[in-house]
Coordinates of C-alpha atoms and ligand atoms in Angstrom, one line a residue:
M33 CA -10.9 -21.5 144.2
S34 CA -13.7 -19.0 142.6
G35 CA -17.1 -19.0 144.4
L36 CA -15.5 -19.8 147.9
R37 CA -13.8 -16.0 147.8
E38 CA -15.5 -13.0 148.8
P39 CA -16.7 -11.3 145.8
I40 CA -16.1 -7.5 145.6
G41 CA -16.6 -4.3 144.1
V42 CA -14.1 -1.7 143.1
I43 CA -14.9 1.8 142.5
G44 CA -12.4 3.6 140.2
A45 CA -10.8 2.1 137.2
G46 CA -7.5 4.1 137.8
Y47 CA -4.4 2.6 138.6
V48 CA -4.8 1.5 142.2
G49 CA -8.4 0.4 141.2
L50 CA -7.4 -1.7 138.2
V51 CA -4.3 -3.4 140.1
T52 CA -6.5 -3.9 143.3
A53 CA -9.2 -5.6 140.8
A54 CA -6.9 -7.7 138.8
G55 CA -5.0 -8.7 142.0
F56 CA -8.2 -10.2 143.8
A57 CA -9.5 -11.6 141.0
E58 CA -6.2 -13.4 140.5
L59 CA -6.6 -14.8 144.2
G60 CA -10.4 -15.8 143.2
S61 CA -12.7 -13.2 143.9
E62 CA -15.6 -12.2 141.4
V63 CA -14.7 -8.7 140.9
W64 CA -17.0 -5.7 139.9
C65 CA -14.9 -2.9 138.3
V66 CA -17.0 0.3 138.2
D67 CA -15.8 4.0 137.0
I68 CA -18.1 6.7 135.9
D69 CA -15.5 7.2 132.5
E70 CA -17.7 5.3 130.2
S71 CA -14.9 5.2 127.6
R72 CA -12.6 3.9 130.2
I73 CA -14.9 1.1 130.7
E74 CA -15.5 0.5 126.7
L75 CA -11.7 0.1 126.4
L76 CA -11.6 -2.3 129.2
L77 CA -14.4 -4.2 128.0
R78 CA -12.5 -4.3 124.6
G79 CA -9.4 -5.8 126.5
E80 CA -7.6 -3.0 126.6
V81 CA -5.7 -1.3 129.2
P82 CA -6.1 2.3 129.8
I83 CA -2.4 2.5 131.7
Y84 CA 0.8 1.2 131.6
E85 CA 1.7 -1.0 134.5
P86 CA 3.9 -4.0 133.6
G87 CA 2.2 -7.1 134.0
L88 CA -1.5 -5.5 134.5
A89 CA -2.5 -6.3 131.0
E90 CA -1.9 -9.9 131.3
L91 CA -3.3 -10.4 134.9
I92 CA -6.6 -8.6 133.4
A93 CA -6.6 -10.9 130.5
R94 CA -5.8 -13.9 132.5
N95 CA -8.6 -13.4 134.9
R96 CA -11.0 -11.8 132.4
E97 CA -14.1 -14.1 133.2
R98 CA -13.8 -13.2 137.1
M99 CA -13.8 -9.3 136.2
H100 CA -16.8 -7.2 135.4
F101 CA -16.5 -3.7 134.2
T102 CA -19.4 -1.4 134.3
T103 CA -20.5 2.2 134.8
A104 CA -23.4 0.9 137.2
L105 CA -22.5 1.1 140.7
P106 CA -25.9 -0.6 141.8
D107 CA -24.1 -3.6 139.6
A108 CA -21.5 -3.8 142.3
V109 CA -23.7 -3.2 145.2
A110 CA -25.9 -6.1 144.1
A111 CA -23.0 -8.2 143.7
A112 CA -21.0 -7.6 146.8
R113 CA -20.6 -6.5 150.3
L114 CA -17.2 -5.2 150.3
L115 CA -17.0 -1.8 148.3
F116 CA -13.2 -0.9 147.9
V117 CA -13.1 2.9 147.1
C118 CA -10.0 3.6 144.5
V119 CA -11.0 7.2 143.3
G120 CA -8.7 10.1 142.8
T121 CA -8.0 12.7 145.8
P122 CA -5.7 15.2 143.7
P123 CA -4.7 18.3 145.5
T124 CA -7.0 21.2 145.4
Y125 CA -5.5 24.9 144.9
A126 CA -4.9 25.0 148.7
G127 CA -3.0 21.8 148.5
D128 CA -5.1 19.7 150.6
A129 CA -6.6 16.5 149.2
D130 CA -9.8 17.1 146.9
L131 CA -12.4 14.5 148.5
S132 CA -15.3 15.4 146.1
A133 CA -14.8 12.1 144.2
V134 CA -14.7 10.3 147.5
L135 CA -17.9 12.1 148.6
D136 CA -19.9 11.5 145.5
V137 CA -19.2 7.6 146.2
A138 CA -20.4 7.8 149.9
A139 CA -23.5 9.8 148.6
A140 CA -24.5 7.0 146.3
M141 CA -23.8 4.2 148.7
P142 CA -27.1 2.4 149.9
A143 CA -28.1 2.4 153.7
S144 CA -27.4 -1.1 154.5
A145 CA -25.8 -2.8 157.3
D146 CA -24.7 -5.6 154.9
H147 CA -22.2 -3.4 152.5
A148 CA -19.0 -1.6 153.7
L149 CA -16.9 1.1 152.3
V150 CA -13.2 0.2 152.1
M151 CA -11.1 2.9 151.8
K152 CA -8.3 2.6 149.6
S153 CA -8.1 6.2 148.2
T154 CA -5.3 8.1 150.1
V155 CA -7.4 10.7 152.3
P156 CA -6.2 13.1 155.0
C157 CA -6.4 11.5 158.6
G158 CA -9.8 11.9 160.0
T159 CA -11.7 11.5 156.7
G160 CA -13.1 7.9 157.7
R161 CA -14.8 9.8 160.8
S162 CA -16.0 12.6 159.1
L163 CA -17.5 10.2 156.6
M164 CA -19.0 7.7 159.0
R165 CA -20.6 10.8 160.5
M166 CA -22.3 12.3 157.4
L167 CA -23.2 9.0 156.5
A168 CA -24.9 8.6 159.7
E169 CA -26.9 11.9 159.6
D170 CA -27.6 10.6 155.8
G171 CA -29.9 7.6 157.7
K172 CA -26.5 5.4 156.4
G173 CA -25.3 4.6 160.1
E174 CA -25.2 1.1 159.4
L175 CA -23.0 0.8 156.4
A176 CA -19.9 -0.6 157.7
Y177 CA -16.6 1.6 157.1
V178 CA -12.7 0.3 156.8
S179 CA -9.4 2.2 156.0
C180 CA -7.5 -0.1 154.1
P181 CA -4.3 2.1 152.6
E182 CA -2.7 1.3 149.9
F183 CA 1.1 0.9 149.4
L184 CA 1.6 -0.1 145.6
K185 CA 4.6 1.3 143.4
E186 CA 3.7 2.3 140.1
G187 CA 6.2 0.3 137.9
T188 CA 5.9 -2.9 140.5
A189 CA 2.4 -2.7 141.5
I190 CA 1.6 -6.6 140.4
E191 CA 4.3 -7.7 142.6
D192 CA 3.8 -5.1 145.1
F193 CA 0.1 -6.7 145.8
M194 CA 1.0 -10.4 145.7
H195 CA 3.8 -9.7 148.1
P196 CA 3.0 -6.5 150.5
D197 CA 5.3 -5.8 153.3
R198 CA 1.7 -5.5 155.4
V199 CA -1.7 -5.2 155.0
V200 CA -3.5 -2.2 157.3
V201 CA -6.9 -3.0 158.4
G202 CA -8.6 0.2 160.2
D203 CA -12.0 -0.3 161.7
D204 CA -13.5 1.7 164.3
R205 CA -16.6 -0.7 165.0
G206 CA -15.0 -4.3 165.4
G207 CA -17.7 -5.6 162.9
W208 CA -17.8 -8.0 160.0
A209 CA -16.3 -5.9 157.4
G210 CA -12.7 -5.6 159.0
D211 CA -12.6 -9.5 159.4
A212 CA -14.1 -9.9 155.7
V213 CA -11.0 -7.3 154.7
A214 CA -8.5 -9.3 156.5
D215 CA -10.0 -12.5 154.9
L216 CA -9.6 -11.1 151.7
Y217 CA -6.0 -10.7 152.3
A218 CA -5.2 -13.5 153.9
P219 CA -3.7 -15.8 151.2
L220 CA -0.9 -13.4 150.6
E221 CA 0.3 -14.0 154.4
A222 CA 1.5 -10.4 155.0
P223 CA 1.9 -9.1 158.7
L224 CA -1.6 -7.6 159.2
V225 CA -1.9 -4.5 161.3
R226 CA -5.5 -4.4 162.6
T227 CA -5.9 -0.9 164.0
D228 CA -8.4 1.8 164.0
V229 CA -9.4 4.2 161.1
A230 CA -7.5 7.3 161.8
S231 CA -4.5 5.6 162.6
A232 CA -5.0 3.4 159.2
E233 CA -5.3 6.8 157.5
M234 CA -2.2 8.3 159.1
I235 CA -0.1 5.0 158.6
K236 CA -0.2 5.7 154.9
L237 CA 0.7 9.6 155.0
A238 CA 3.4 8.7 157.6
A239 CA 4.7 6.0 155.3
N240 CA 5.0 8.4 152.2
A241 CA 6.0 11.4 154.2
F242 CA 9.0 9.0 155.7
L243 CA 10.0 7.7 152.3
A244 CA 10.0 11.3 150.9
T245 CA 12.4 12.6 153.8
K246 CA 14.7 9.8 153.3
I247 CA 15.1 10.9 149.7
S248 CA 15.3 14.4 150.5
F249 CA 18.1 13.5 153.5
I250 CA 20.3 11.6 151.0
N251 CA 20.1 14.1 148.3
E252 CA 21.3 16.6 151.0
I253 CA 24.1 14.3 151.9
A254 CA 25.0 14.1 148.3
N255 CA 24.9 17.8 148.1
V256 CA 27.5 18.0 151.1
C257 CA 29.3 14.9 149.6
E258 CA 29.9 17.4 146.2
E259 CA 31.5 19.9 148.6
T260 CA 33.9 17.6 150.4
G261 CA 34.7 15.0 147.8
A262 CA 33.0 12.0 149.2
N263 CA 30.9 9.8 147.3
V264 CA 27.1 9.4 148.0
R265 CA 27.1 6.3 147.0
E266 CA 29.6 4.8 149.1
V267 CA 28.2 6.4 152.0
A268 CA 24.5 5.2 151.0
R269 CA 25.8 1.9 151.1
G270 CA 27.6 2.2 154.4
V271 CA 24.6 4.0 155.9
G272 CA 21.9 1.6 154.8
L273 CA 24.0 -1.6 156.0
D274 CA 22.7 -0.3 159.6
E275 CA 19.3 -2.5 160.1
R276 CA 17.9 0.4 161.7
I277 CA 18.2 2.5 158.6
G278 CA 18.0 -0.1 155.7
P279 CA 19.2 0.5 152.2
R280 CA 16.4 1.2 150.3
F281 CA 15.3 4.8 149.4
L282 CA 18.9 6.2 149.7
S283 CA 19.6 6.7 146.2
A284 CA 20.7 10.2 145.4
G285 CA 19.5 12.0 142.4
I286 CA 17.1 14.9 140.6
G287 CA 14.4 14.6 143.2
Y288 CA 11.6 12.5 143.7
G289 CA 8.4 12.8 141.3
G290 CA 5.0 11.2 141.1
S291 CA 1.7 12.2 142.4
C292 CA 1.8 10.5 145.6
F293 CA 5.0 11.7 147.2
T294 CA 4.2 15.5 146.1
K295 CA 0.7 15.0 147.2
D296 CA 0.9 13.6 150.1
V297 CA 3.5 15.3 152.1
S298 CA 2.0 18.4 151.0
A299 CA -1.2 17.2 152.5
L300 CA 0.3 15.7 155.7
K301 CA 2.1 19.3 156.3
L302 CA -1.2 21.1 155.4
L303 CA -3.4 18.7 157.7
A304 CA -1.0 19.2 160.3
A305 CA -1.2 23.0 160.0
N306 CA -5.1 22.8 159.8
S307 CA -4.8 21.6 163.2
G308 CA -2.8 24.0 164.9
Y309 CA 0.7 22.2 164.2
H310 CA 3.5 23.3 162.3
F311 CA 5.2 20.1 160.8
Q312 CA 8.6 21.9 160.5
L313 CA 10.7 18.6 159.1
L314 CA 8.2 18.2 156.1
G315 CA 8.5 21.8 155.2
A316 CA 12.2 21.3 154.6
V317 CA 11.7 17.6 152.8
I318 CA 9.8 19.8 150.3
E319 CA 11.9 22.5 149.9
V320 CA 15.1 20.4 149.6
N321 CA 13.2 18.4 146.6
E322 CA 12.3 21.3 144.8
L323 CA 15.7 22.5 144.8
Q324 CA 17.1 19.4 143.7
K325 CA 15.3 19.3 140.7
R326 CA 17.0 22.6 139.8
R327 CA 20.6 21.6 140.7
V328 CA 20.9 19.9 137.4
V329 CA 20.4 23.3 135.7
A330 CA 23.3 24.7 137.6
K331 CA 25.6 21.7 136.9
L332 CA 24.9 22.3 133.1
A333 CA 25.5 26.4 133.6
R334 CA 28.9 25.5 134.8
H335 CA 29.9 23.2 131.9
L336 CA 28.6 25.4 129.4
D337 CA 28.8 28.9 130.6
S338 CA 25.8 30.4 129.0
L339 CA 22.8 27.7 128.3
A340 CA 21.2 30.2 125.9
G341 CA 21.2 28.4 122.4
K342 CA 22.7 25.1 123.8
R343 CA 21.4 22.0 122.9
I344 CA 20.6 19.5 125.7
G345 CA 19.4 15.9 125.3
L346 CA 17.1 14.6 128.1
L347 CA 16.9 10.9 128.4
G348 CA 13.8 9.9 130.4
L349 CA 10.4 11.9 131.3
A350 CA 8.7 9.7 133.3
F351 CA 8.9 10.4 137.3
K352 CA 10.5 6.9 137.4
P353 CA 11.1 3.7 135.1
N354 CA 8.3 1.6 134.2
T355 CA 5.5 3.8 134.0
D356 CA 4.2 6.5 131.5
D357 CA 3.2 8.9 134.5
M358 CA 4.5 12.3 134.3
R359 CA 2.8 13.5 137.2
G360 CA 5.3 15.4 139.3
A361 CA 8.2 14.4 137.1
S362 CA 11.3 16.1 137.7
S363 CA 11.7 16.2 134.2
L364 CA 9.2 18.8 133.4
V365 CA 11.0 21.2 135.7
L366 CA 14.1 20.8 134.4
A367 CA 12.7 21.2 130.9
S368 CA 11.0 24.0 131.7
R369 CA 14.0 26.0 133.6
L370 CA 16.3 25.2 130.5
A371 CA 13.8 26.6 128.1
A372 CA 13.7 29.7 130.5
E373 CA 17.6 29.8 130.1
G374 CA 17.3 30.0 126.4
A375 CA 18.5 26.2 125.9
L376 CA 17.3 23.8 123.1
V377 CA 15.6 20.8 124.9
R378 CA 15.2 17.6 122.9
A379 CA 13.9 14.7 125.1
Y380 CA 13.3 11.0 124.7
D381 CA 11.4 8.6 126.7
P382 CA 10.3 5.0 125.9
I383 CA 6.9 5.0 126.9
A384 CA 5.9 8.4 128.7
A385 CA 6.7 11.0 125.8
E386 CA 3.2 11.2 124.7
E387 CA 2.0 12.1 128.1
A388 CA 4.6 14.5 128.6
R389 CA 3.8 16.4 125.1
R390 CA -0.2 16.5 126.6
I391 CA 1.3 18.2 129.6
M392 CA 3.9 20.3 127.8
P393 CA 2.9 20.6 124.3
E394 CA 6.0 22.7 123.3
L395 CA 8.3 20.0 124.4
D396 CA 10.7 18.4 121.4
C397 CA 10.5 15.0 121.8
A398 CA 12.7 12.5 119.7
G399 CA 11.6 9.1 118.5
S400 CA 15.0 7.3 119.7
V401 CA 18.0 8.1 122.1
E402 CA 20.4 8.8 118.9
E403 CA 17.7 11.5 118.0
A404 CA 17.8 13.2 121.5
V405 CA 21.7 13.4 121.7
D406 CA 22.3 14.0 117.9
G407 CA 24.4 17.4 118.1
A408 CA 23.6 17.6 121.8
D409 CA 26.3 20.1 123.8
A410 CA 25.1 17.8 126.9
V411 CA 22.7 15.0 127.6
V412 CA 21.4 14.6 131.0
L413 CA 20.0 11.1 132.5
V414 CA 16.7 12.3 133.8
T415 CA 14.8 8.7 134.5
E416 CA 17.1 5.4 134.6
W417 CA 15.2 3.2 132.2
P418 CA 17.0 -0.3 131.7
Q419 CA 17.7 0.6 128.0
F420 CA 19.8 3.6 129.0
L421 CA 22.2 1.8 131.3
G422 CA 24.1 -0.3 128.8
M423 CA 24.1 2.4 126.1
D424 CA 27.2 2.5 123.3
W425 CA 28.7 5.6 124.6
P426 CA 31.2 5.9 121.8
S427 CA 28.8 6.1 119.1
L428 CA 26.6 8.7 121.2
A429 CA 29.7 10.4 121.7
S430 CA 30.5 10.7 118.1
A431 CA 26.9 12.2 117.4
M432 CA 27.2 15.0 120.3
A433 CA 28.4 18.5 119.7
G434 CA 29.9 18.7 123.3
T435 CA 31.2 16.6 125.8
V436 CA 28.9 16.7 128.9
V437 CA 26.8 14.0 130.5
I438 CA 25.2 14.7 133.6
D439 CA 23.8 11.6 135.2
G440 CA 20.6 12.7 137.3
R441 CA 20.5 9.3 138.8
N442 CA 23.7 8.2 139.3
A443 CA 22.6 5.1 137.1
L444 CA 25.4 5.0 134.1
D445 CA 28.5 3.5 134.1
A446 CA 30.8 6.5 134.7
D447 CA 33.8 4.8 133.4
A448 CA 32.3 3.8 129.9
V449 CA 31.1 7.4 129.6
R450 CA 34.4 8.6 130.4
A451 CA 36.1 6.0 128.0
A452 CA 34.3 7.4 125.3
G453 CA 35.7 10.6 126.0
L454 CA 32.8 12.4 127.4
Q455 CA 32.8 14.4 130.8
Y456 CA 30.7 12.5 133.6
E457 CA 29.1 14.3 136.5
G458 CA 26.6 12.5 138.6
I459 CA 25.0 13.4 142.0
G460 CA 27.5 13.7 144.8
V461 CA 29.7 11.0 143.1
G462 CA 32.8 13.5 143.3
Ligands
LIG10 C1 5.0 5.8 146.3 C2 5.1 4.7 147.4 O1 6.6 4.1 147.3 C3 4.0 3.6 147.7 O2 4.4 2.7 148.7 C4 2.8 4.4 147.7 O3 1.6 3.1 147.4 C5 2.5 5.1 146.3 O4 3.7 6.5 146.2 C6 1.2 5.8 146.6 O5 1.0 6.6 147.3 O6 0.4 5.5 145.8 P1 5.6 5.7 143.6 O7 5.2 7.0 143.8 O8 4.8 4.7 142.5 O9 5.1 4.6 145.0 O10 7.1 5.7 143.4 P2 8.2 5.3 144.3 O11 9.2 4.2 143.9 O12 8.0 5.5 145.8 O13 9.0 6.5 143.9 C7 9.1 8.1 144.0 C8 9.9 9.0 143.5 O14 11.0 8.8 144.1 C9 10.3 8.5 141.8 O15 10.7 9.8 141.3 C10 11.9 7.6 142.3 O16 12.6 8.2 141.2 C11 12.3 8.6 143.6 N1 13.4 8.2 144.5 C12 13.1 6.8 145.2 C13 14.5 8.6 144.5 O17 14.8 9.5 143.9 N2 15.4 8.0 145.4 C14 15.0 6.7 145.7 O18 15.9 6.0 146.6 C15 13.6 6.2 145.7

């Protein structure tokens, strides 16, 4: 297959870039993966992978011969027509997306009709058109531009790459580049959405905003369930069987985290505001999520009276299982709110502890579940790592000083927890 497939360049060896590079290498392309971070490229050249993503190290190792890692963008430009832009677009202090890395890449592009910038980085709607204008002013108007937003989820990114729900290719000129990108994805046999650049950009933002809305919605239903005696898991099951709604992203809990939802929902709200439109719904989605992260503190306070001096064991820190990503993690808000109330927090996460300590150096991280719960007045499940789901509750109960277990993900076996003599409380489950 190799040799028949279009070679590609991938700029940015972060999470999206590495998964995209390894995925296309697996499909048979030669891939030039470029990053300005020399230590990152050195690591990759040594066969190490700088991020934790299940299956990624194996995929890179399997396709090592087709993957070229370099800090020199010209190497990729010389080898490939399609240059996938996978650089970060973190929020600015104003909450908009910081496009400086994207602009740096555009500035380094050649004035060539035989090359295309393929934008995978999440950018505000309108970015592609203003980039094309800027490139034209710079004498690079012939360079093709395609928007190809990314829908990978951390933790299942390889699976998502190989089996996408859809592939979106936005192209305003109808030239060779859109067809070439669509051809690259053709072996995956996913529904293809060929559209204009602005619509492609908006599809990405709208998809993340809708999923975040779904989560905030079910979290509010959970909160009402707590007042009325209904069980949100039963409600979500009954509601989700309606094909128009669907069962996924209806798990109530301690709020969504991660860099994408938090960043993209705000970015879309601000994009609307900058264009003169007040996106009311997203304001509520964000507020509900912020309050949801704090509800666990109120639950603990209800059980323990005062939180001052109480020992709280947190199980999980990552914003979701199977990742070491701590960006936007609900655990950070929870840990710092508890500390502010005078509680003594000790947390355990199988993968993300180091990253958590980097962000919050004062966090007391345990080396095991047992250490985290030892002497605890209460335990909170924050991230539903598989190893937390079948724990030996009788033995944990005997190590704890208190009896309170708050299940922030509605993922534990409530009967097993109660059978160990502990008090179980979930989110909206009665
Ligand atoms: C999200 C989107 O799902 C991807 O499609 C998108 O490509 C990605 O953002 C991105 O823009 O890069 P991700 O942030 O990796 O992916 O994680 P999700 O699986 O979507 O989970 C986000 C948060 O929502 C997590 O904290 C998770 O625990 C929470 N969540 C998810 C819930 O609280 N309830 C649910 O029912 C589902």
